[in-house]
C-alpha atoms as a PDB file:
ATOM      1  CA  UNK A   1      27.039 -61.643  31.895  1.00  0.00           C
ATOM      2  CA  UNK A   2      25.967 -58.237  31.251  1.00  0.00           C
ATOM      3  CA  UNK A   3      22.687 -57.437  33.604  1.00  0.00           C
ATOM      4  CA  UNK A   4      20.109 -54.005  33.360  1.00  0.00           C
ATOM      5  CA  UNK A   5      20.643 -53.584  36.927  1.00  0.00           C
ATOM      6  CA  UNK A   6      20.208 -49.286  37.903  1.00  0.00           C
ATOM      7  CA  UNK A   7      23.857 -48.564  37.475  1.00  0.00           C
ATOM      8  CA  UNK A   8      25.158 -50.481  35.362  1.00  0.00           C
ATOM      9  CA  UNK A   9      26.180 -48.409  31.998  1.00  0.00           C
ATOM     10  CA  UNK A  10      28.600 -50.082  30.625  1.00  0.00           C
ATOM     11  CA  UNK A  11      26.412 -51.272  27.842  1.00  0.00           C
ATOM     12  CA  UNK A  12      24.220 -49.031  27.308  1.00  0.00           C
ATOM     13  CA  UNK A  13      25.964 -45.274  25.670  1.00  0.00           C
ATOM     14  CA  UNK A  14      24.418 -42.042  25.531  1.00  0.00           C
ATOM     15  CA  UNK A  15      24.099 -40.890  21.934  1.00  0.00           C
ATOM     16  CA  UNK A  16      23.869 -36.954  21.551  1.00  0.00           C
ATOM     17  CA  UNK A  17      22.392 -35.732  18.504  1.00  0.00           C
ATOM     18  CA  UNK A  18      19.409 -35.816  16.141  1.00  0.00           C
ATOM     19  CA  UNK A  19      17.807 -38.396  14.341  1.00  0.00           C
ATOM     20  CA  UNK A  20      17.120 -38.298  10.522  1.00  0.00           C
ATOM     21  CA  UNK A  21      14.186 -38.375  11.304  1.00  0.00           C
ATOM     22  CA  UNK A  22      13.939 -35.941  13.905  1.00  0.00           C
ATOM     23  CA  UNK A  23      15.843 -33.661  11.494  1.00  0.00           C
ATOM     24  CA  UNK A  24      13.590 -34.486   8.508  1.00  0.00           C
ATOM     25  CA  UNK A  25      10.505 -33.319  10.695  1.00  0.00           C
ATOM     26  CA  UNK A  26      11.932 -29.961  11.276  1.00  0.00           C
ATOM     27  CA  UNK A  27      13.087 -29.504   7.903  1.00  0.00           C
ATOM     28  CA  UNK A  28       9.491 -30.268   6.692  1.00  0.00           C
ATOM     29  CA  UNK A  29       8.189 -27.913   9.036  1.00  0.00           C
ATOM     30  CA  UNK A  30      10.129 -24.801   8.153  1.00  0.00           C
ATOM     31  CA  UNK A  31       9.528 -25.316   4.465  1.00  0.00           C
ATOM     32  CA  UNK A  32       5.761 -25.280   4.973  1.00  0.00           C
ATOM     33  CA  UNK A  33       5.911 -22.488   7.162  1.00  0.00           C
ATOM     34  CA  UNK A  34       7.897 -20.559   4.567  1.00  0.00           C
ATOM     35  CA  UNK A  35       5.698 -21.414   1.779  1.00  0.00           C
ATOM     36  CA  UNK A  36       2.654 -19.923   3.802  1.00  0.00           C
ATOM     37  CA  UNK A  37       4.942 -16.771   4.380  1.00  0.00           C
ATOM     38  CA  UNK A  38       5.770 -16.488   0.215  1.00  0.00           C
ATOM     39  CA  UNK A  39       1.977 -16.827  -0.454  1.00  0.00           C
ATOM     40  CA  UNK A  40       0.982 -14.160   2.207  1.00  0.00           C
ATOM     41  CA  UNK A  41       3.336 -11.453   1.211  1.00  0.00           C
ATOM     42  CA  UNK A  42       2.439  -9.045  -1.615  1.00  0.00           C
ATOM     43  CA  UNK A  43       4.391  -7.451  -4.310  1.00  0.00           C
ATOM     44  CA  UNK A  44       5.747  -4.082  -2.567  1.00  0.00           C
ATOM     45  CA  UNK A  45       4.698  -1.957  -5.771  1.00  0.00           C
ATOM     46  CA  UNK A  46       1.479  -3.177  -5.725  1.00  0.00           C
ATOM     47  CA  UNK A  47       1.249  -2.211  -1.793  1.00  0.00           C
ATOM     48  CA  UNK A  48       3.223   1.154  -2.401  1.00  0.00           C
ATOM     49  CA  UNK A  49       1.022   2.253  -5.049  1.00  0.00           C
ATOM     50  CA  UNK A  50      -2.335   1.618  -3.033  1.00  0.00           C
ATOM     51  CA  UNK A  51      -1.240   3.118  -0.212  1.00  0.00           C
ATOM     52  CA  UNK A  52      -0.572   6.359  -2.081  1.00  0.00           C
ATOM     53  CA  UNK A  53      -3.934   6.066  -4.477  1.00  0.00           C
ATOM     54  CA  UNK A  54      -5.725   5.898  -0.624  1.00  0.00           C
ATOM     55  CA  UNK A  55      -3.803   8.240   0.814  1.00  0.00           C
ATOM     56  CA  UNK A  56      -4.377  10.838  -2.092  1.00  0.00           C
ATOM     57  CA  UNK A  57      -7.911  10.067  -1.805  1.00  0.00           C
ATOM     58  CA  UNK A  58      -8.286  11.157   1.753  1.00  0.00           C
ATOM     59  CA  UNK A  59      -5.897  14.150   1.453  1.00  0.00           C
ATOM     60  CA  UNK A  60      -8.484  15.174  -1.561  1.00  0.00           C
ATOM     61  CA  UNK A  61     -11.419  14.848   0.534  1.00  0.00           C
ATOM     62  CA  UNK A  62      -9.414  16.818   3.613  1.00  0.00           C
ATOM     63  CA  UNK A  63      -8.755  19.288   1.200  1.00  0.00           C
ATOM     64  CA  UNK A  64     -12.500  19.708  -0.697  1.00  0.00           C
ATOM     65  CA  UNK A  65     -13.975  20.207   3.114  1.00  0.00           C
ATOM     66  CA  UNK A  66     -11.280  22.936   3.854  1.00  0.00           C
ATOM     67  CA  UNK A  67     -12.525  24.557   0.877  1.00  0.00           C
ATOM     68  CA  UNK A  68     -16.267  24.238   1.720  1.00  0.00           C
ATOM     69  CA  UNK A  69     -15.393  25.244   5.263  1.00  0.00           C
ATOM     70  CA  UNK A  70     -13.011  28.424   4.070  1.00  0.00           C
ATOM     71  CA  UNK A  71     -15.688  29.375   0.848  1.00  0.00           C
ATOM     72  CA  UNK A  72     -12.182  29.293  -0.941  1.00  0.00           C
ATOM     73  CA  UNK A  73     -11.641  26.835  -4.261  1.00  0.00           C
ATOM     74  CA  UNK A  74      -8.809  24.605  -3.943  1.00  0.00           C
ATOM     75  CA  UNK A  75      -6.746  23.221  -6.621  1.00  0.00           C
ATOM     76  CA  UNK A  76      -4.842  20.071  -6.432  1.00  0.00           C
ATOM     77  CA  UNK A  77      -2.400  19.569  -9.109  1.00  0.00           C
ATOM     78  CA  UNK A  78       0.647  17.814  -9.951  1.00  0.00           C
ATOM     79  CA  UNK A  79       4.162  18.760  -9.429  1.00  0.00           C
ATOM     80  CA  UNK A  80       8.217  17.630 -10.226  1.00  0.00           C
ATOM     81  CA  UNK A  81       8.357  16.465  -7.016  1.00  0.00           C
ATOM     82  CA  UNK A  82       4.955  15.432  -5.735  1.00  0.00           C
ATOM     83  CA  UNK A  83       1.514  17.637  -5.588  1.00  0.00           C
ATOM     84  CA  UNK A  84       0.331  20.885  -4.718  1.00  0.00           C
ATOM     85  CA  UNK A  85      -2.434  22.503  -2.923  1.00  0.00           C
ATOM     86  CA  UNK A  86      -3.244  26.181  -4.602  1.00  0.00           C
ATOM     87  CA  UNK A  87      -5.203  28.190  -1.972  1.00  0.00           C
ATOM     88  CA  UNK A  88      -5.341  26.402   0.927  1.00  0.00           C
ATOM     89  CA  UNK A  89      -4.981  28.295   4.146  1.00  0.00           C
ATOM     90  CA  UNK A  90      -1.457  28.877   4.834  1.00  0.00           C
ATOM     91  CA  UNK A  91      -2.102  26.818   8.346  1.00  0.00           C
ATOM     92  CA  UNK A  92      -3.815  23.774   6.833  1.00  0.00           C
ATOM     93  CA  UNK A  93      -0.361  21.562   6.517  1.00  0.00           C
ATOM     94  CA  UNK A  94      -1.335  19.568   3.765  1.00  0.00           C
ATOM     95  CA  UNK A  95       0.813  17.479   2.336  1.00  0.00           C
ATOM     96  CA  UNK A  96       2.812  18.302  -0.673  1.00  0.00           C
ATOM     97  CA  UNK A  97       5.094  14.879  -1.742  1.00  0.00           C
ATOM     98  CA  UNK A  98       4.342  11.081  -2.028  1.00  0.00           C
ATOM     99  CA  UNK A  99       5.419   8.600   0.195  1.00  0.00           C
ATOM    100  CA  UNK A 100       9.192   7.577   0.146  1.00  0.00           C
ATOM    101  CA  UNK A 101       9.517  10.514  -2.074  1.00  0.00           C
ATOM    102  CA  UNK A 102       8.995   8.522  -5.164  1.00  0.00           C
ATOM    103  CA  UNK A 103       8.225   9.736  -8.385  1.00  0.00           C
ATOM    104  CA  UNK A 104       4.698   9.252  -9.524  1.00  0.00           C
ATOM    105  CA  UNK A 105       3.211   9.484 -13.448  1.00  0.00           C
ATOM    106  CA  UNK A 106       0.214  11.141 -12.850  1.00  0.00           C
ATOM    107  CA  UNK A 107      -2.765  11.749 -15.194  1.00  0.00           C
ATOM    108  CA  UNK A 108      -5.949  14.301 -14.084  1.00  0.00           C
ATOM    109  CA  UNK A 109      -9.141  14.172 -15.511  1.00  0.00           C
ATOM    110  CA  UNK A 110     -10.656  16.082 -17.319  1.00  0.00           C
ATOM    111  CA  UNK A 111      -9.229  19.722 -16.164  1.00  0.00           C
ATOM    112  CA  UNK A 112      -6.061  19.042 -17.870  1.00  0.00           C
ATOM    113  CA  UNK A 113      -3.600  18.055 -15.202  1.00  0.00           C
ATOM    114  CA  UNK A 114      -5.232  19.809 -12.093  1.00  0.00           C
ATOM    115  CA  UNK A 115      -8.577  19.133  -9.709  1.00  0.00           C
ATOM    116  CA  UNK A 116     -10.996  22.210  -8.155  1.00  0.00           C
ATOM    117  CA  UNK A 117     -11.907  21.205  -5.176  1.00  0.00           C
ATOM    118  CA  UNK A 118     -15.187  22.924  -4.142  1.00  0.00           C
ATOM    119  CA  UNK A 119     -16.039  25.029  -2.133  1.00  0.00           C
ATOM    120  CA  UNK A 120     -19.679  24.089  -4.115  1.00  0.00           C
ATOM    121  CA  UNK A 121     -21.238  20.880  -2.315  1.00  0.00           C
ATOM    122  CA  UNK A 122     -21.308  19.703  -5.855  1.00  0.00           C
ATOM    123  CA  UNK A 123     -18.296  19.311  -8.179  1.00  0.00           C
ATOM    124  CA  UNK A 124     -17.531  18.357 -11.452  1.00  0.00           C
ATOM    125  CA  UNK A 125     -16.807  14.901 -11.972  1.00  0.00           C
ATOM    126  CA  UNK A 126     -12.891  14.167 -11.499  1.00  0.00           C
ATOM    127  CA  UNK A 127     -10.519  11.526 -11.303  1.00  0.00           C
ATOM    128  CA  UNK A 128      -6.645  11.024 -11.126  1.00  0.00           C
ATOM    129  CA  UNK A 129      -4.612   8.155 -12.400  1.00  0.00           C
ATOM    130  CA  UNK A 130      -1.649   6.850 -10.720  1.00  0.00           C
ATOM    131  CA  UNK A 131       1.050   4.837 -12.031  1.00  0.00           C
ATOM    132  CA  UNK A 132       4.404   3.815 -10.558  1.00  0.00           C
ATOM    133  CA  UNK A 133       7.458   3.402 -13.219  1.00  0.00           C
ATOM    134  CA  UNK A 134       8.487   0.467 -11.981  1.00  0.00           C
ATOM    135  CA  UNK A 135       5.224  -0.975 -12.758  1.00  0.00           C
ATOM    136  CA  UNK A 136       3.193   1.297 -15.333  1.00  0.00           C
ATOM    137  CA  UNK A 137       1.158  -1.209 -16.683  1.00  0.00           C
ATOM    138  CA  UNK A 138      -0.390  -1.328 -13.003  1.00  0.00           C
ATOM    139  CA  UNK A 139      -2.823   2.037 -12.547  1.00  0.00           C
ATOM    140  CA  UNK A 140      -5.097   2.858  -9.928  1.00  0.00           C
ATOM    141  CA  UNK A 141      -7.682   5.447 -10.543  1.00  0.00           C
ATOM    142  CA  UNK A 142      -8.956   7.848  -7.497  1.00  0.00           C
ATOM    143  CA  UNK A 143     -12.239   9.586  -8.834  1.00  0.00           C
ATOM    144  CA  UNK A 144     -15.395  10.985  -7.940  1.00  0.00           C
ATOM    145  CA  UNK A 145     -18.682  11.547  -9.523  1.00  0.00           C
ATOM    146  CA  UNK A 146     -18.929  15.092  -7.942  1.00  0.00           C
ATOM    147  CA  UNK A 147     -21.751  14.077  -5.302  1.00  0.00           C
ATOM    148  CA  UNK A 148     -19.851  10.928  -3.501  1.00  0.00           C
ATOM    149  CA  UNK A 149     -15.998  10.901  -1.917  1.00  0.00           C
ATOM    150  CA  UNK A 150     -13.148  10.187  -4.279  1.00  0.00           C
ATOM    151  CA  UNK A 151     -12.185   6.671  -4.456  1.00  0.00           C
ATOM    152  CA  UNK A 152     -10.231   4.184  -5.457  1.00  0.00           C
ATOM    153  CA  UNK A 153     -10.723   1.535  -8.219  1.00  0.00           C
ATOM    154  CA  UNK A 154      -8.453  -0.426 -10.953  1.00  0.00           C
ATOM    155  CA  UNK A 155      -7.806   1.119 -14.281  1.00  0.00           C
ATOM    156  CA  UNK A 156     -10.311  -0.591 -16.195  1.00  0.00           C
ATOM    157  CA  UNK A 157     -13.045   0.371 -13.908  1.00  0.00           C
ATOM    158  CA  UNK A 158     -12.960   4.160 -14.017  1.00  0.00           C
ATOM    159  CA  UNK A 159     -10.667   5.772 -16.136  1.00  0.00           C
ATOM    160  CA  UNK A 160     -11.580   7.775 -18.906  1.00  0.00           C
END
């Protein structure tokens, strides 16, 4: 007769392996995990065409102090390939293309396709539309009253 004695293995085998259960556990996991990832990640048009409304909005402001500072207007307009910055210092390295070097619809308000960017405290009241053409039913708006910074808001919340 068979006894549990330390040493005796002859009835009792090793099994290697998972359980269904075991394996249903992990299985579980990973699936919630990815579900949290799906819901956390954002359309990449959406996130490429904010980061370019923000990043024209800064490079607008940069570029309406260097005129203050240099008592020179500025002009920012569109171009084939991106934008433009008529009489800025030669040395001020401003930017001249979008990120990715992606083509961008762009409508400006209300000087007929180009800003003025000082060098008066005070300017006009401006804004630029931007559009991707992947998505052109998606627009951002960077404006400003004249007085405040430009910013950024939807389509429906500032554009004329």
């Amino acid at each position: 007769m068979p006894t549990s004695v330390a040493g005796n293995n002859t009835q009792h085998k090793r099994h290697h392996g998972f359980t269904l259960l075991e394996l249903l556990v992990v299985i579980t996991i990973i699936a919630i995990a990815s579900a949290g990832v799906v819901v956390g990640l954002r359309d990449s048009s959406e996130t490429q065409l904010e980061r370019e409304a923000q990043r024209l909005a800064a490079l607008l402001e940069s570029a309406r102090a260097l005129s203050r500072l240099t008592s020179n207007p500025i002009r920012w307009h569109p171009t084939g390939q991106g934008f433009a910055f008529d009489g800025a210092p030669p040395n001020a390295s401003l930017p001249t293309a979008w990120l990715g070097g992606v083509e961008m619809p762009v409508q400006a308000f209300p000087t007929g396709g180009a800003l003025t960017l000082g060098p008066e405290p005070i300017i006009g009241a401006q804004n630029v539309v931007l559009a991707l053409p992947s998505n052109p039913t998606r627009r951002l708006v960077v404006q400003t009253d004249g007085i405040r910074p430009f910013t950024v808001s939807t389509d429906a919340e500032g554009a004329p």
